[in-house]
Amino acid sequence: MGKTHADVVGAFAVMDELGAELGLEWKASKDRGRDVPLQQLEFLGMLFDTVALEMRIPHSKRQRYVLGTTPSGQAGAGAL
């Protein structure tokens, strides 16, 4: 991460060049933050929030966890 979006764009350029030299293919659908600055990003199944300085489990994953841990398989009153 950079201090400015221009820093991030520059880092993407370096990654693109290095990846091309190594023969790595960049998956465009996973490309986030290149065109527009982001404060929240989902990465490896976690939600990173750089403004709140938090790392969270996305709501959809929390719901699946709750459903998987209740005896009946249905979320109860205390569901997240």
Short mmCIF file of C-alpha atoms in Angstrom, two decimals:
data_model
loop_
_atom_site.label_atom_id
_atom_site.label_comp_id
_atom_site.label_asym_id
_atom_site.label_seq_id
_atom_site.Cartn_x
_atom_site.Cartn_y
_atom_site.Cartn_z
CA MET A 1 0.00 0.00 0.00
CA GLY A 2 1.12 3.52 -0.65
CA LYS A 3 0.45 6.87 0.94
CA THR A 4 -1.30 8.07 -2.21
CA HIS A 5 -3.25 6.42 -4.99
CA ALA A 6 -0.43 7.40 -7.36
CA ASP A 7 1.93 5.26 -5.23
CA VAL A 8 -0.46 2.32 -5.57
CA VAL A 9 -0.74 2.79 -9.34
CA GLY A 10 3.08 2.82 -9.53
CA ALA A 11 3.25 -0.39 -7.50
CA PHE A 12 0.78 -2.03 -9.88
CA ALA A 13 3.02 -1.04 -12.81
CA VAL A 14 6.02 -2.67 -11.13
CA MET A 15 3.99 -5.83 -10.42
CA ASP A 16 2.78 -5.96 -14.03
CA GLU A 17 6.32 -5.65 -15.38
CA LEU A 18 7.76 -8.19 -12.98
CA GLY A 19 4.91 -10.62 -13.60
CA ALA A 20 5.39 -10.36 -17.35
CA GLU A 21 9.12 -11.06 -16.99
CA LEU A 22 8.34 -14.13 -14.89
CA GLY A 23 5.62 -15.31 -17.26
CA LEU A 24 2.86 -14.85 -14.68
CA GLU A 25 -0.66 -14.11 -15.84
CA TRP A 26 -2.53 -11.41 -13.90
CA LYS A 27 -6.21 -12.21 -13.34
CA ALA A 28 -8.05 -8.98 -14.20
CA SER A 29 -11.15 -9.94 -12.19
CA LYS A 30 -9.04 -9.84 -9.01
CA ASP A 31 -7.59 -6.42 -9.86
CA ARG A 32 -8.90 -3.90 -7.32
CA GLY A 33 -7.63 -0.44 -6.44
CA ARG A 34 -5.83 0.27 -9.68
CA ASP A 35 -8.42 2.64 -11.16
CA VAL A 36 -10.08 3.99 -8.03
CA PRO A 37 -8.73 4.36 -4.49
CA LEU A 38 -10.12 1.83 -2.01
CA GLN A 39 -10.48 1.94 1.75
CA GLN A 40 -11.96 -1.56 2.01
CA LEU A 41 -10.68 -4.64 0.23
CA GLU A 42 -11.57 -8.31 0.50
CA PHE A 43 -8.45 -10.47 0.36
CA LEU A 44 -8.06 -14.16 1.18
CA GLY A 45 -11.61 -14.23 2.51
CA MET A 46 -11.12 -11.35 4.95
CA LEU A 47 -12.31 -7.75 4.68
CA PHE A 48 -9.55 -5.20 5.32
CA ASP A 49 -10.67 -1.66 6.25
CA THR A 50 -7.78 0.82 6.19
CA VAL A 51 -9.85 3.70 7.56
CA ALA A 52 -11.16 1.86 10.63
CA LEU A 53 -7.90 -0.15 10.88
CA GLU A 54 -9.91 -3.36 11.11
CA MET A 55 -9.87 -6.80 9.60
CA ARG A 56 -13.26 -8.53 9.56
CA ILE A 57 -14.94 -11.67 8.30
CA PRO A 58 -17.43 -10.68 5.57
CA HIS A 59 -21.12 -10.94 6.52
CA SER A 60 -21.77 -13.83 4.10
CA LYS A 61 -19.01 -15.90 5.70
CA ARG A 62 -20.27 -15.09 9.22
CA GLN A 63 -23.75 -16.31 8.21
CA ARG A 64 -22.34 -19.58 6.83
CA TYR A 65 -20.34 -20.07 10.04
CA VAL A 66 -23.41 -19.48 12.22
CA LEU A 67 -25.49 -21.90 10.16
CA GLY A 68 -22.75 -24.50 10.36
CA THR A 69 -22.40 -24.27 14.15
CA THR A 70 -26.05 -24.31 15.29
CA PRO A 71 -27.51 -27.74 16.19
CA SER A 72 -30.43 -27.46 13.75
CA GLY A 73 -28.38 -25.84 11.00
CA GLN A 74 -30.56 -22.73 11.17
CA ALA A 75 -29.47 -19.39 12.57
CA GLY A 76 -31.05 -18.64 15.92
CA ALA A 77 -32.03 -15.34 17.53
CA GLY A 78 -28.41 -14.59 18.36
CA ALA A 79 -27.19 -14.89 14.78
CA LEU A 80 -24.62 -12.42 13.54
#
